[in-house]
Coordinates of C-alpha atoms in Angstrom, one line a residue:
Chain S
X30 CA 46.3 -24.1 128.2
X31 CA 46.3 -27.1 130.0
X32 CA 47.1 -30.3 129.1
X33 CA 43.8 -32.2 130.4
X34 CA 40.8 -30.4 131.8
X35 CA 37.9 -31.6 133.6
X36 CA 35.1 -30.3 134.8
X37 CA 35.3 -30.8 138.7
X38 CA 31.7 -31.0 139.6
X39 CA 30.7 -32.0 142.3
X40 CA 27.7 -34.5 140.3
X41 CA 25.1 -35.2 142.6
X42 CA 23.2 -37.9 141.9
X43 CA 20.5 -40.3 142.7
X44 CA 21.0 -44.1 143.1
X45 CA 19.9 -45.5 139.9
X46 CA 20.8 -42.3 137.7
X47 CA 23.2 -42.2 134.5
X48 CA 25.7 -40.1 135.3
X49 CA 28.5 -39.0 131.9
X50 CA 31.8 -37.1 132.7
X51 CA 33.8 -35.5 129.6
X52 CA 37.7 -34.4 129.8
X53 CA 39.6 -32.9 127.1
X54 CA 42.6 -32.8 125.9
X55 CA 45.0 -30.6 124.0
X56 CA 47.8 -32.5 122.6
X57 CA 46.0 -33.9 119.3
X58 CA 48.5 -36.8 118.8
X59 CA 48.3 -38.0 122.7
X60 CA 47.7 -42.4 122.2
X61 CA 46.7 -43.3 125.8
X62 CA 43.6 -42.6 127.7
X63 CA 42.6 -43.8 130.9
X64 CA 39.9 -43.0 133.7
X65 CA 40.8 -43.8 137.6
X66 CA 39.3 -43.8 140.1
X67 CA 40.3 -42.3 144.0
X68 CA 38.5 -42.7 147.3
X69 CA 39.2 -40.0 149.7
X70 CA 42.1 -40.4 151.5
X71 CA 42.6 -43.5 149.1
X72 CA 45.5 -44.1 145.6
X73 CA 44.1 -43.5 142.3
X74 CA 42.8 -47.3 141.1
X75 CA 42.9 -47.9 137.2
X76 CA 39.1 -47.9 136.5
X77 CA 39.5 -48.3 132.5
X78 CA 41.8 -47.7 129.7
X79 CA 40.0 -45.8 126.9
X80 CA 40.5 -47.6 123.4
X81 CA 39.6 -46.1 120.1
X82 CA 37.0 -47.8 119.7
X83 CA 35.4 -47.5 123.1
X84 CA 34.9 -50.4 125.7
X85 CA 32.5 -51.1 128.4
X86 CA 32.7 -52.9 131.8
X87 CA 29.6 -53.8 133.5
X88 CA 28.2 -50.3 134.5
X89 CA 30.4 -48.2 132.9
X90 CA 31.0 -47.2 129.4
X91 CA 34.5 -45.1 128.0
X92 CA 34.6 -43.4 125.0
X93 CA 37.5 -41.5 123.0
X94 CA 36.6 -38.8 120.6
X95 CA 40.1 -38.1 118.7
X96 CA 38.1 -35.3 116.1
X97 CA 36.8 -33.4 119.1
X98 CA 39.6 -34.1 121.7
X99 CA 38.1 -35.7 124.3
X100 CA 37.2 -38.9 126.1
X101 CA 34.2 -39.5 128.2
X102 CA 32.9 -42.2 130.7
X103 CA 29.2 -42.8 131.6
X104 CA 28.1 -44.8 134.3
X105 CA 25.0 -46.1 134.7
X106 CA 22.6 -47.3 137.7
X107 CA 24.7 -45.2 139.7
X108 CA 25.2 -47.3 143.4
X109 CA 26.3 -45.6 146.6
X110 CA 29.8 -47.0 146.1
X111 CA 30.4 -45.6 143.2
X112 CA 31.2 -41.8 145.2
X113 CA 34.6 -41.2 144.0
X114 CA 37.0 -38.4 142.5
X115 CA 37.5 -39.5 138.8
X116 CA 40.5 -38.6 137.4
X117 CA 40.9 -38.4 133.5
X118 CA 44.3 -39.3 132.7
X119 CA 46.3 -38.4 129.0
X120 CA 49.3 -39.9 127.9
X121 CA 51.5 -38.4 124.3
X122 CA 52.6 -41.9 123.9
X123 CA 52.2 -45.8 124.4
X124 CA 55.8 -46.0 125.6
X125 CA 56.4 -43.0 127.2
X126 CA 57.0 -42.0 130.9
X127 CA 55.0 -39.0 130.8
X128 CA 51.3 -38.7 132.2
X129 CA 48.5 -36.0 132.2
X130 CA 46.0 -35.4 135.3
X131 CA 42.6 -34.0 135.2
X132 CA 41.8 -32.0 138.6
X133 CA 39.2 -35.1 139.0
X134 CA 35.6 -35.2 139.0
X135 CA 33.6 -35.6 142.0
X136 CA 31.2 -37.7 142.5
X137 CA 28.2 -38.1 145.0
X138 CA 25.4 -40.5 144.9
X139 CA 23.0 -40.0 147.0
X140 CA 20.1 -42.8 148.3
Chain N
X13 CA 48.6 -59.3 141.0
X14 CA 48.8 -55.8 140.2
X15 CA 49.6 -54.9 143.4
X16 CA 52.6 -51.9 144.9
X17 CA 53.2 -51.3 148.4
X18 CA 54.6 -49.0 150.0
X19 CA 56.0 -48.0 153.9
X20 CA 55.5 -46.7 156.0
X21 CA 51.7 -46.2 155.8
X22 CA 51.7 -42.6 157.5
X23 CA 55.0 -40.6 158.3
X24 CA 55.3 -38.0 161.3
X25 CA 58.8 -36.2 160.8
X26 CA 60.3 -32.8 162.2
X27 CA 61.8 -30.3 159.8
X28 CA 65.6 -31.7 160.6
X29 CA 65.1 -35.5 160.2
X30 CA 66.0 -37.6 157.7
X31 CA 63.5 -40.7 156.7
X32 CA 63.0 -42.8 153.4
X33 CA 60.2 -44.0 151.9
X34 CA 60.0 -47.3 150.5
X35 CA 58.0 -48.6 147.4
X36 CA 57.9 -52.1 146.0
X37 CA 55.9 -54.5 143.2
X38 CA 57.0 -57.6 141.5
X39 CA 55.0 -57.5 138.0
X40 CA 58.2 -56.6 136.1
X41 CA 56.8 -53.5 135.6
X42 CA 60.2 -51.4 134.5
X43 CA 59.3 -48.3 135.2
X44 CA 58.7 -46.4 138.8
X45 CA 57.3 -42.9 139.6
X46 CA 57.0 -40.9 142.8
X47 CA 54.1 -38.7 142.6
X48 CA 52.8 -35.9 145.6
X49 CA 49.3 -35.3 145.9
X50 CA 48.1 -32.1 148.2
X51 CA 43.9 -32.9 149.2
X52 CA 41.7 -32.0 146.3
X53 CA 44.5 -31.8 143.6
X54 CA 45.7 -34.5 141.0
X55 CA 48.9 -36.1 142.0
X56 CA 51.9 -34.1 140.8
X57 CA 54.8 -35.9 139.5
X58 CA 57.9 -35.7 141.0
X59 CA 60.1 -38.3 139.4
X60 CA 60.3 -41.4 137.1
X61 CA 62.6 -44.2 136.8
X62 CA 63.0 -46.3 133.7
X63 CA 64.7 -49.2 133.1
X64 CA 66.4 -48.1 137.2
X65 CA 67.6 -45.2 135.2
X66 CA 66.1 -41.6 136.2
X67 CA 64.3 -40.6 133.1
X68 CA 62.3 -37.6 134.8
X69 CA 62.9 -35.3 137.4
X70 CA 60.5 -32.4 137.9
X71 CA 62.7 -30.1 139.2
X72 CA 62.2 -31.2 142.5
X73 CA 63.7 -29.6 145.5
X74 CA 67.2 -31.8 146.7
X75 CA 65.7 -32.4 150.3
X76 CA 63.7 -35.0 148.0
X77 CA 66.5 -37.6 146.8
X78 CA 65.6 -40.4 144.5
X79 CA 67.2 -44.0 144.2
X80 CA 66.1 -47.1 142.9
X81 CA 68.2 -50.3 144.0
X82 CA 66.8 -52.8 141.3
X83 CA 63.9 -53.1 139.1
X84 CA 61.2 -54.2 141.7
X85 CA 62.3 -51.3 144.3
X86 CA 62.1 -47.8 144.6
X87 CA 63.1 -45.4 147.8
X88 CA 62.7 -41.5 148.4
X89 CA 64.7 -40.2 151.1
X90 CA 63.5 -36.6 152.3
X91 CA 66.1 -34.4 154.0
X92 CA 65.3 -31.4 155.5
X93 CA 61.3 -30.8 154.9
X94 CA 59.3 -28.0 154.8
X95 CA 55.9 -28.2 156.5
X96 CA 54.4 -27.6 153.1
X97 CA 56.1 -31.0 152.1
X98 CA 53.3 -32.4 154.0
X99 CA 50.9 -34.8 151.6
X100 CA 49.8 -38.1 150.1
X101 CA 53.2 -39.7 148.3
X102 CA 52.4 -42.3 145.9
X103 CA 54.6 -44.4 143.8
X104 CA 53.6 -46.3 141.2
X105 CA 54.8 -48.5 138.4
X106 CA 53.9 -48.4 134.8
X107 CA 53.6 -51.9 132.7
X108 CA 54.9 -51.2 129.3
X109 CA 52.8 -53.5 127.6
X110 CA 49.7 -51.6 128.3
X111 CA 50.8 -48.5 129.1
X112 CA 48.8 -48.3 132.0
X113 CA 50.0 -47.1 135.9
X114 CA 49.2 -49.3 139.4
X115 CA 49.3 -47.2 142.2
X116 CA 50.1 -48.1 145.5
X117 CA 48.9 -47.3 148.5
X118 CA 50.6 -43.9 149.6
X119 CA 52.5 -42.6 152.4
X120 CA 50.9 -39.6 154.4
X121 CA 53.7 -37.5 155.4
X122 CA 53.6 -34.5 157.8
X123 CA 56.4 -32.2 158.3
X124 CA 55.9 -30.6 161.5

């Protein structure tokens, strides 16, 4: 089974839509979420670190579901620049070295 | 300034050179990784430094050679590559604090 799993879309949306990924994960004691972001052709960029008790910046919204095993992120008013991959990212510990990787979610928004 | 870079930006190399990439931040982050991403895949991780000590290596073929210098730099110097060496290698460093990993930008290797 693996370690983080996504579902890799593509999401087609509108401009102006909500749009809500999910990722699991499968090691019940992992301690550090995170969502990125990556352009094509681009580096991953740190969109948001998911926190217990979920946090929100501006459009976006993460959550972390530790009973079910799995953290989402919703965006809303989807804009044209927000067509990305989104990688869901796992870590087992706050001090560790080692790091999970969804396949990524893709992500068109369309005018 | 969470910022890495990395160089070069793009890489063209035949299957008996030898080149080095270079990575570099200054947040006192004190842990480096070398990651290789393939189009439409996550990146894969090929090694980690901690503390300029090698904590992880994935089993990665020896035409890939590791080093880090000092906290704020990290090299890779390829040997040898295959064609299917060819990708995106990113580095990145990892602030303990947070627990969080900066990317940089990525070198775009091809092996011909």
């Amino acid at each position: 089974r693996k370690e983080v799993e996504q579902d890799p879309g593509p999401f087609n949306v509108p401009e102006g839509a909500t749009v809500a990924f999910n990722c699991t994960y499968s090691n019940s004691a992992s301690q550090s979420f995170f969502w990125y972001r990556q352009d094509c052709r681009k580096e991953p960029k740190l969109l948001m670190s998911v926190y217990s008790s979920g946090n929100e910046d501006g459009r976006f919204t993460a959550q972390l579901n530790r009973a079910s095993q799995y953290i989402s992120l919703l965006i809303r008013d989807s804009k044209l620049s927000d067509s990305a991959t989104y990688l869901c990212v796992v870590s087992p510990s706050n001090t560790g070295n080692q790091f999970y990787f969804g396949t990524g979610t893709s992500l068109t928004v369309i005018p | 300034d969470t910022e890495v870079t990395q160089t070069p930006k793009h890489l063209v190399m035949g299957m008996t050179n030898k080149k080095s990439l270079k990575c570099e931040q200054h947040m006192g982050h004190r842990a480096m990784y070398w990651y290789k991403q393939k189009a439409k895949k996550p990146p894969e991780l090929m090694f980690v430094y901690s503390y300029e000590k090698l904590s992880i290596n994935e089993s990665v073929p020896s035409r890939f050679s590791p080093e880090c210098p000092n906290s704020s730099l990290l090299n890779l110097h390829l040997h040898a590559l295959q064609p299917e060496d060819s990708a995106l290698y990113l580095c990145a460093s990892q602030d303990y604090s947070y627990n969080e990993q900066f990317f940089g930008p990525g070198t775009r290797l091809t092996v011909l």
